[in-house]
Amino acid sequence: MRISEVAEKFGISIHTLRYYEKLGLIQRIIRKGGKREYAEEDLGWIEFIQRLKATGMPLSRIRVYSDLRYRGDSTISERKRLLQEHQQQLEQELVELELNLQMLRKKITLYEEMEKKNGTV
Amino acid sequence: MRISEVAEKFGISIHTLRYYEKLGLIQRIIRKGGKREYAEEDLGWIEFIQRLKATGMPLSRIRVYSDLRYRGDSTISERKRLLQEHQQQLEQELVELELNLQMLRKKITLYEEMEKKNGTV
DNA sequence: TCTTGTGCTGGAGTATACTCTAGGTTGTAG
DNA sequence: CTACAACCTAGAGTATACTCCAGCACAAGA
């Protein structure tokens, strides 16, 4: 798969793909005539990167995970630990987010009451 | 309340408080001898800013809300609309976050199985 | 062969949200 | 009255995550 196809598939820019490679998130991409040729495995990995990013993991942390991954199966325990840590953080953030959402809903309800009052007076 | 006290109360830096003021998120702070004196109302507002930020609202958007707020009660409908929009976005993000968390949990389980396999062989 | 499209690299530029510095002012305690 | 802490402003610097550009390479169709 060419870089432009990968970019479209994942809804990211060609620039970003090359940028991730420069950072070391993506490694060992096959080249044909100097041009990147993404394999199936690369695509799966890029999708996973996207998911980690979607959960707010910084690229520097993804880089750490990436290095472990490219080093092979001997790093599974470490990778698991990294993900578990992230998971716990996320779960905490989720709770806080839900609290803040509730607060937001209350504020909106309050505004609705104020609108009604202004309407009737 | 002095700026250093406010900073400590909310766990942010003095720099950030002044930065928010420069951006217009915080306005009309009383000065005594050139020094900021935060009133109760300001503190409530700063807490709300923190909550909006915690839900991922960019400062530029908080700025819009801030302007409406400082313009008084006539802007309540607009403020409500802004918060509702943000709320809907958040609810969607929450769903996605939960999906990604599930994915993470699965990955972790997978790693656990791989660890076991490696242990018994 | 020439043009076009797609790709390449290194490095510069942008947006967001801080974070810090230099150089000066204010208020209080000794 | 002076030393000191805490404050002030304007502007520079940093981190993160892109985003774009100049200048060049290469392969395929007219």
XYZ file of C-alpha atoms (C1' of nucleotides) in Angstrom, chain D residues 1-28:
28
model
C 14.550 54.170 56.041
C 15.945 50.063 54.242
C 15.759 45.177 53.186
C 12.849 41.678 51.554
C 9.016 39.116 49.702
C 5.633 39.266 46.592
C 3.879 41.504 42.935
C 3.904 43.841 38.126
C 4.561 43.992 32.557
C 6.271 42.823 28.036
C 8.178 39.696 25.664
C 11.036 35.478 24.857
C 11.342 30.469 25.251
C 9.494 25.558 25.479
C 6.843 21.299 24.473
C 3.714 18.889 21.659
C 1.860 17.648 17.483
C 1.498 18.573 13.454
C 1.823 21.007 8.558
C 4.079 22.838 4.831
C 7.872 23.966 1.513
C 11.932 23.757 -1.632
C 14.214 21.105 -4.449
C 14.931 16.756 -6.291
C 13.901 11.578 -8.020
C 11.400 8.323 -10.609
C 7.889 5.945 -13.402
C 4.169 5.960 -16.804
